[in-house]
Coordinates of C-alpha atoms in Angstrom, one line a residue:
Chain J
M1 CA 159.9 49.0 -215.7
S2 CA 161.5 52.3 -214.7
L3 CA 159.5 55.1 -213.2
P4 CA 159.4 58.8 -214.3
R5 CA 162.2 60.7 -212.6
L6 CA 161.8 64.2 -211.0
Y7 CA 164.9 66.2 -210.7
D8 CA 163.9 68.4 -207.8
Y9 CA 165.0 70.9 -205.3
V10 CA 163.2 70.7 -201.9
A11 CA 163.0 74.4 -201.3
S12 CA 161.8 75.4 -204.8
A13 CA 158.0 76.1 -205.1
N14 CA 158.3 75.3 -208.8
C15 CA 159.3 71.8 -207.8
Y16 CA 156.7 71.7 -205.0
K17 CA 153.9 72.3 -207.4
V18 CA 154.9 69.2 -209.4
R19 CA 155.2 67.1 -206.2
L20 CA 151.7 68.3 -205.2
L21 CA 150.1 67.3 -208.5
L22 CA 152.0 63.9 -208.6
A23 CA 150.6 63.2 -205.1
Q24 CA 147.0 64.2 -206.2
L25 CA 147.3 62.0 -209.3
A26 CA 148.8 59.2 -207.1
L27 CA 151.6 58.7 -209.6
P28 CA 154.7 56.9 -208.4
Y29 CA 158.0 58.5 -209.4
D30 CA 161.7 58.6 -208.4
R31 CA 162.9 61.8 -206.9
V32 CA 166.4 62.9 -207.7
P33 CA 167.4 65.6 -205.2
I34 CA 169.4 68.5 -206.7
D35 CA 171.0 71.1 -204.5
I36 CA 171.0 74.2 -206.6
F37 CA 173.1 76.1 -204.1
D38 CA 175.8 73.4 -204.0
G39 CA 176.3 73.5 -207.8
G40 CA 173.9 70.7 -208.6
T41 CA 172.5 72.4 -211.7
L42 CA 176.0 73.7 -212.8
T43 CA 177.4 70.3 -214.0
D44 CA 177.8 69.3 -217.6
D45 CA 175.4 66.3 -217.0
Y46 CA 172.7 68.7 -215.8
A47 CA 173.2 71.0 -218.8
R48 CA 172.6 68.1 -221.1
L49 CA 169.4 67.3 -219.1
N50 CA 168.3 70.9 -219.1
P51 CA 170.2 73.7 -220.9
H52 CA 168.2 76.3 -218.9
R53 CA 169.7 74.7 -215.7
S54 CA 166.5 75.2 -213.9
T55 CA 164.5 72.8 -211.6
P56 CA 162.3 70.8 -211.9
V57 CA 163.0 68.5 -214.8
L58 CA 160.8 65.5 -215.5
Q59 CA 162.4 62.6 -217.2
L60 CA 159.9 60.1 -218.6
A61 CA 160.4 56.3 -218.5
D62 CA 161.3 56.4 -222.2
G63 CA 164.1 58.9 -221.5
R64 CA 162.4 62.0 -222.9
T65 CA 162.6 65.1 -220.7
L66 CA 160.4 68.1 -220.0
I67 CA 161.3 71.4 -218.4
E68 CA 159.4 74.4 -217.1
S69 CA 157.3 73.5 -214.0
N70 CA 154.0 74.6 -215.6
A71 CA 154.7 72.6 -218.8
I72 CA 155.3 69.6 -216.6
L73 CA 152.0 70.2 -214.8
W74 CA 150.3 70.3 -218.2
Y75 CA 151.8 67.0 -219.4
L76 CA 151.0 65.2 -216.2
A77 CA 147.4 66.6 -216.0
S78 CA 146.5 65.8 -219.6
G79 CA 143.4 63.6 -219.7
T80 CA 142.7 64.0 -216.0
R81 CA 140.3 66.1 -214.0
F82 CA 143.0 68.6 -213.3
L83 CA 143.0 69.8 -216.9
P84 CA 139.6 70.2 -218.7
D85 CA 139.8 69.1 -222.3
D86 CA 138.3 72.0 -224.3
P87 CA 140.2 74.7 -226.3
F88 CA 138.7 77.7 -224.5
A89 CA 139.4 76.2 -221.0
H90 CA 142.9 75.3 -222.2
A91 CA 143.5 79.0 -223.2
E92 CA 142.1 80.2 -219.8
I93 CA 144.4 77.8 -217.9
L94 CA 147.3 78.8 -220.1
R95 CA 146.7 82.5 -219.3
W96 CA 147.2 81.7 -215.6
L97 CA 150.3 79.5 -216.2
I98 CA 152.0 82.3 -218.0
Y99 CA 150.9 85.0 -215.5
E100 CA 152.3 82.8 -212.7
Q101 CA 155.7 82.6 -214.2
A102 CA 155.9 86.2 -215.6
D103 CA 154.3 88.0 -212.7
V104 CA 153.4 86.0 -209.5
M105 CA 156.7 84.2 -209.2
P106 CA 159.0 87.2 -209.7
A107 CA 157.0 89.5 -207.4
I108 CA 156.2 87.1 -204.5
G109 CA 158.6 84.3 -204.9
G110 CA 161.4 86.5 -205.9
L111 CA 160.9 88.9 -203.0
R112 CA 160.6 86.1 -200.5
F113 CA 163.8 84.4 -201.7
R114 CA 165.8 87.6 -201.6
L115 CA 164.6 88.7 -198.2
V116 CA 164.9 85.3 -196.4
T117 CA 168.4 84.7 -197.9
G118 CA 169.8 88.1 -197.1
R119 CA 170.0 89.4 -200.7
F120 CA 167.6 92.3 -200.1
A121 CA 167.2 94.5 -197.0
P122 CA 163.5 94.8 -196.3
D123 CA 163.6 98.6 -196.8
S124 CA 165.7 98.6 -200.0
P125 CA 164.3 100.2 -203.2
E126 CA 164.5 96.8 -204.9
A127 CA 162.4 95.2 -202.2
E128 CA 159.9 98.1 -202.4
T129 CA 159.5 97.6 -206.1
R130 CA 158.8 93.9 -205.8
R131 CA 156.5 94.5 -202.8
R132 CA 154.4 96.9 -204.9
N133 CA 154.3 94.3 -207.7
A134 CA 153.3 91.6 -205.2
H135 CA 150.3 93.8 -204.0
E136 CA 149.3 94.3 -207.6
V137 CA 149.3 90.6 -208.2
L138 CA 147.3 89.9 -205.0
A139 CA 144.7 92.6 -205.8
L140 CA 144.2 91.1 -209.2
L141 CA 143.9 87.6 -207.8
D142 CA 141.5 88.8 -205.1
D143 CA 139.3 90.5 -207.6
H144 CA 139.2 87.5 -209.9
L145 CA 138.3 85.2 -207.0
A146 CA 135.6 87.5 -205.6
S147 CA 133.1 85.8 -207.8
R148 CA 134.8 82.4 -208.3
A149 CA 135.7 79.3 -206.2
F150 CA 138.7 78.5 -208.4
L151 CA 140.7 80.3 -211.1
V152 CA 139.1 78.6 -214.1
G153 CA 135.8 77.0 -214.7
E154 CA 134.7 76.6 -211.1
R155 CA 136.9 73.6 -210.5
Y156 CA 140.3 73.0 -209.1
S157 CA 142.9 72.6 -211.8
I158 CA 146.6 73.0 -212.6
A159 CA 145.9 76.8 -212.8
D160 CA 145.2 76.7 -209.1
I161 CA 148.2 74.5 -208.3
A162 CA 150.6 76.7 -210.3
V163 CA 149.4 80.0 -208.8
F164 CA 149.2 78.6 -205.3
A165 CA 152.8 77.5 -205.2
Y166 CA 154.4 80.9 -204.7
S167 CA 151.4 83.1 -203.8
H168 CA 150.6 81.2 -200.6
L169 CA 154.1 82.1 -199.4
A170 CA 153.4 85.9 -199.5
P171 CA 153.4 86.2 -195.7
E172 CA 157.0 84.9 -195.6
A173 CA 157.8 87.9 -197.9
G174 CA 156.4 90.2 -195.2
I175 CA 153.2 90.7 -197.2
D176 CA 150.1 91.4 -195.1
L177 CA 147.1 89.5 -196.6
S178 CA 144.3 91.1 -194.5
D179 CA 143.0 93.1 -197.5
Y180 CA 142.7 90.0 -199.7
G181 CA 139.8 88.0 -198.2
H182 CA 138.8 86.3 -201.4
F183 CA 142.3 85.3 -202.0
R184 CA 142.7 83.9 -198.5
A185 CA 139.5 81.9 -198.9
W186 CA 140.8 80.4 -202.1
L187 CA 144.1 79.4 -200.4
E188 CA 142.0 77.6 -197.8
R189 CA 140.0 75.8 -200.6
V190 CA 143.2 74.7 -202.2
T191 CA 144.5 73.2 -198.9
E192 CA 141.2 71.3 -198.5
Q193 CA 141.6 69.3 -201.8
D194 CA 142.0 65.6 -201.5
D195 CA 145.7 64.5 -201.1
Y196 CA 146.8 68.1 -200.6
L197 CA 150.4 68.3 -199.2
D198 CA 152.8 71.0 -198.5
D199 CA 156.3 69.5 -198.3
L200 CA 158.1 72.7 -199.3
E201 CA 161.2 73.1 -197.1
P202 CA 162.7 76.4 -196.0
Y203 CA 165.8 77.6 -197.8
P204 CA 168.8 75.8 -196.2
P205 CA 171.7 77.8 -194.8
N206 CA 173.8 77.4 -198.0
A207 CA 171.1 79.5 -200.0
S208 CA 172.0 82.6 -197.9
V209 CA 174.5 85.2 -198.8
V210 CA 177.4 84.8 -196.3
A211 CA 179.8 87.8 -196.2
G212 CA 178.5 88.9 -199.6
K213 CA 179.5 85.7 -201.3
S214 CA 177.1 83.3 -203.2
I215 CA 177.1 81.5 -206.5
Y216 CA 173.7 83.2 -207.1
G217 CA 172.9 86.9 -207.5
Chain W
M1 CA 126.9 86.8 -237.8
S2 CA 129.5 88.8 -235.9
L3 CA 133.2 88.2 -236.3
P4 CA 135.7 87.7 -233.5
R5 CA 137.1 91.0 -232.4
L6 CA 140.8 91.7 -231.7
Y7 CA 141.5 94.6 -229.4
D8 CA 144.9 95.5 -230.6
Y9 CA 147.8 98.0 -230.5
V10 CA 149.7 98.4 -233.8
A11 CA 153.1 98.7 -232.2
S12 CA 152.8 95.8 -229.8
A13 CA 154.6 92.6 -230.8
N14 CA 152.2 90.7 -228.5
C15 CA 149.4 91.9 -230.8
Y16 CA 151.5 91.3 -233.9
K17 CA 151.9 87.6 -233.1
V18 CA 148.1 87.2 -233.0
R19 CA 147.7 89.1 -236.3
L20 CA 150.3 86.9 -237.9
L21 CA 148.5 83.7 -236.8
L22 CA 145.1 85.0 -237.9
A23 CA 146.6 85.8 -241.3
Q24 CA 148.1 82.3 -241.6
L25 CA 144.8 80.7 -240.6
A26 CA 143.0 83.0 -243.0
L27 CA 140.5 83.8 -240.3
P28 CA 138.5 87.0 -240.7
Y29 CA 138.2 89.3 -237.7
D30 CA 137.4 92.8 -236.7
R31 CA 140.3 94.9 -235.4
V32 CA 139.6 97.4 -232.7
P33 CA 142.6 99.7 -232.4
I34 CA 143.6 100.6 -228.9
D35 CA 146.2 103.4 -228.3
I36 CA 147.8 102.3 -225.1
F37 CA 149.7 105.6 -224.8
D38 CA 146.6 107.7 -225.2
G39 CA 144.9 106.0 -222.2
G40 CA 143.0 103.4 -224.4
T41 CA 143.6 100.6 -221.8
L42 CA 142.8 102.9 -218.8
T43 CA 139.1 103.3 -219.3
D44 CA 136.5 101.5 -217.2
D45 CA 135.2 99.7 -220.3
Y46 CA 138.6 98.3 -221.0
A47 CA 139.0 97.2 -217.4
R48 CA 135.8 95.2 -217.7
L49 CA 137.1 93.6 -220.9
N50 CA 140.5 92.9 -219.3
P51 CA 141.4 93.6 -215.7
H52 CA 145.1 93.2 -216.5
R53 CA 144.6 96.2 -218.9
S54 CA 147.0 94.5 -221.4
T55 CA 146.7 94.1 -225.2
P56 CA 145.7 92.0 -227.1
V57 CA 142.2 90.9 -226.1
L58 CA 140.3 88.4 -228.3
Q59 CA 136.5 88.7 -228.0
L60 CA 134.7 85.7 -229.6
A61 CA 131.5 86.0 -231.5
D62 CA 129.6 84.7 -228.5
G63 CA 131.0 87.5 -226.3
R64 CA 133.6 85.4 -224.3
T65 CA 137.0 87.0 -224.0
L66 CA 140.5 85.7 -223.9
I67 CA 143.7 87.6 -222.7
E68 CA 147.4 86.9 -222.8
S69 CA 148.8 86.8 -226.3
N70 CA 150.1 83.3 -226.1
A71 CA 146.9 81.9 -224.6
I72 CA 145.0 83.5 -227.6
L73 CA 147.5 81.8 -230.0
W74 CA 146.7 78.5 -228.3
Y75 CA 143.0 78.9 -228.6
L76 CA 143.1 80.0 -232.3
A77 CA 145.6 77.2 -233.2
S78 CA 143.7 74.4 -231.5
G79 CA 142.9 71.7 -234.1
T80 CA 145.2 73.2 -236.7
R81 CA 148.6 72.4 -238.1
F82 CA 150.0 75.2 -235.9
L83 CA 149.4 73.2 -232.7
P84 CA 150.1 69.5 -232.7
D85 CA 147.6 67.5 -230.7
D86 CA 149.7 65.3 -228.4
P87 CA 150.3 65.9 -224.6
F88 CA 154.1 65.8 -224.9
A89 CA 154.2 68.2 -227.8
H90 CA 151.7 70.4 -225.9
A91 CA 154.1 70.5 -223.0
E92 CA 157.0 71.4 -225.2
I93 CA 155.1 74.2 -226.9
L94 CA 153.9 75.5 -223.5
R95 CA 157.5 75.6 -222.3
W96 CA 158.4 78.1 -225.1
L97 CA 155.2 80.1 -224.6
I98 CA 156.1 80.6 -220.9
Y99 CA 159.8 81.2 -221.6
E100 CA 158.8 83.8 -224.2
Q101 CA 156.7 85.9 -221.8
A102 CA 159.0 85.4 -218.7
D103 CA 162.4 85.8 -220.4
V104 CA 162.4 86.7 -224.2
M105 CA 159.9 89.6 -224.0
P106 CA 161.3 91.4 -220.9
A107 CA 164.9 91.0 -222.1
I108 CA 164.6 91.9 -225.8
G109 CA 161.2 93.6 -226.1
G110 CA 161.6 95.4 -222.8
L111 CA 165.1 96.7 -223.7
R112 CA 164.0 97.8 -227.2
F113 CA 160.9 99.6 -225.9
R114 CA 162.9 101.5 -223.3
L115 CA 165.7 102.5 -225.6
V116 CA 163.6 103.6 -228.6
T117 CA 161.2 105.6 -226.4
G118 CA 163.9 107.3 -224.4
R119 CA 163.3 105.5 -221.0
F120 CA 166.8 104.1 -220.9
A121 CA 170.1 105.6 -222.0
P122 CA 172.0 103.0 -224.0
D123 CA 174.9 102.9 -221.4
S124 CA 172.7 102.9 -218.3
P125 CA 173.1 100.0 -215.8
E126 CA 169.5 99.0 -216.4
A127 CA 170.1 98.8 -220.1
E128 CA 173.3 96.7 -219.4
T129 CA 171.3 94.2 -217.3
R130 CA 168.7 93.7 -220.0
R131 CA 171.3 93.5 -222.7
R132 CA 173.1 90.7 -220.8
N133 CA 169.7 88.9 -220.4
A134 CA 169.0 89.4 -224.1
H135 CA 172.3 87.7 -225.0
E136 CA 171.6 84.8 -222.6
V137 CA 168.2 84.3 -224.3
L138 CA 169.8 84.5 -227.8
A139 CA 172.5 82.0 -226.9
L140 CA 170.0 79.6 -225.6
L141 CA 167.8 79.9 -228.7
D142 CA 170.8 79.6 -230.9
D143 CA 172.0 76.4 -229.1
H144 CA 168.5 74.9 -229.3
L145 CA 168.2 75.7 -233.0
A146 CA 171.6 74.4 -233.9
S147 CA 170.1 70.9 -234.5
R148 CA 166.5 71.9 -235.3
A149 CA 164.6 73.6 -238.0
F150 CA 161.9 74.9 -235.6
L151 CA 161.5 75.1 -231.9
V152 CA 159.3 72.0 -231.4
G153 CA 158.8 68.8 -233.4
E154 CA 160.6 70.0 -236.6
R155 CA 157.5 72.0 -237.7
Y156 CA 156.5 75.6 -237.6
S157 CA 154.0 76.1 -234.7
I158 CA 152.8 78.8 -232.4
A159 CA 156.0 78.3 -230.4
D160 CA 157.8 79.8 -233.3
I161 CA 155.3 82.6 -233.8
A162 CA 155.4 83.5 -230.1
V163 CA 159.2 83.6 -229.8
F164 CA 159.7 85.3 -233.2
A165 CA 157.5 88.3 -232.2
Y166 CA 160.0 90.0 -229.9
S167 CA 163.2 88.1 -230.7
H168 CA 163.4 89.3 -234.3
L169 CA 163.5 92.9 -233.1
A170 CA 166.8 92.4 -231.2
P171 CA 168.7 94.5 -233.7
E172 CA 166.4 97.5 -232.9
A173 CA 167.5 97.1 -229.3
G174 CA 171.1 97.4 -230.4
I175 CA 171.9 93.7 -230.2
D176 CA 174.4 92.3 -232.7
L177 CA 173.2 89.0 -234.0
S178 CA 176.4 88.0 -235.8
D179 CA 177.2 85.3 -233.1
Y180 CA 173.8 83.6 -233.5
G181 CA 173.8 82.0 -237.0
H182 CA 171.4 79.2 -236.1
F183 CA 169.0 81.8 -234.7
R184 CA 169.3 84.0 -237.8
A185 CA 168.6 81.0 -240.1
W186 CA 165.5 80.3 -238.0
L187 CA 164.3 83.9 -238.3
E188 CA 164.7 83.5 -242.1
R189 CA 162.7 80.2 -242.1
V190 CA 159.9 81.9 -240.2
T191 CA 159.7 84.7 -242.7
E192 CA 159.5 82.1 -245.5
Q193 CA 156.3 80.5 -244.2
D194 CA 153.1 80.8 -246.2
D195 CA 151.1 84.0 -245.5
Y196 CA 153.9 85.5 -243.4
L197 CA 153.4 89.1 -242.7
D198 CA 155.1 91.8 -240.6
D199 CA 152.8 94.7 -240.0
L200 CA 154.3 95.7 -236.7
E201 CA 154.5 99.5 -236.6
P202 CA 157.2 101.6 -234.9
Y203 CA 156.3 103.1 -231.6
P204 CA 154.5 106.4 -232.4
P205 CA 155.8 109.7 -230.9
N206 CA 153.3 109.6 -228.0
A207 CA 155.0 106.4 -226.7
S208 CA 158.2 108.4 -226.0
V209 CA 159.1 110.1 -222.8
V210 CA 158.9 113.9 -223.3
A211 CA 160.5 116.1 -220.7
G212 CA 160.4 113.1 -218.3
K213 CA 156.6 112.8 -218.5
S214 CA 154.7 109.7 -219.5
I215 CA 151.7 107.7 -218.3
Y216 CA 154.0 104.6 -218.4
G217 CA 157.1 103.9 -216.4

């Protein structure tokens, strides 16, 4: 019988979050490495798999596919301790999954990517805007976690996995976390979970802008 | 017994989508109007209700609150025909709920808001960027709907309600829909659903930038 297949980029935190959950669920899978900076998502085959051309993609043993990292987390976590089965808890977790993609990832992940690959100068106005957004995100998370061990329902869930993926990389975007003690304590609690792993790789050289040329903005 | 309470701004499509679902579920509720341009979300009381200071907020009869429009849709639709109860369908719907907030709303809703309230000139580079993003979103939706009646599982669901809310306003952002026939046919199908309503109001004068001054960027 074939295993589920994860189309996956080693340096993407959206992919990393799925690898983390798969490890914590002890689910075997086949990993199909995609190099997004070498055109791996620009082929016709990839467009058939995922018209958004994003990573990750999960292909089930029966051939059906799922896209959007947090939707993949939801599917994999259904019926497990990582996703409580109650409509109110569902809605609370969903709130964080949406906030992660709409706010946390663009502010923190987007800033880190553009700084470390030479797309933004650290003192550019664009970097300054994202840095301000990143501090807003961190202040909000810190407030929320001041009275809670985890984001939802006092237990580790896919809400924590999703938000952790990019937010724990804030220092690599030059963000000082010293004002966010509750947030830092939560990062620590996440890394203490059974079967925690961090196999996220740094962006390889081909992700960087060389002499102003890149296939990505 | 008290009714659920919706803290709601008349001109917000995020609020409108919740009103639409509540009407289609025939659920009674109390509406608490919030004028976001008159500081209604900037009070200490509102921050206690919702630290994100966004609308809508749903307060249940027992006092618990939910934020994020699409998370509210999920909660209200649980166990109804608007949210199929199956992990794969859940993940597919979730994919669209995330895409709506991360891509559809900023591109189409964000452009419309800034144009009609005088924040962007139609030919500014910022407007051009969002217009390009809006066309990418519409092309993707049009492709997806070329072979489908609705976004997920061939039935009307909260995925359709969420994506409809801002995308149907594209013409008010100056976007020509003539290239997107499948998308337009889907808009039509949404408006043909039982108990459909569109009570979204135009932005009132206090939402506009007057002599460069506004409490909002």
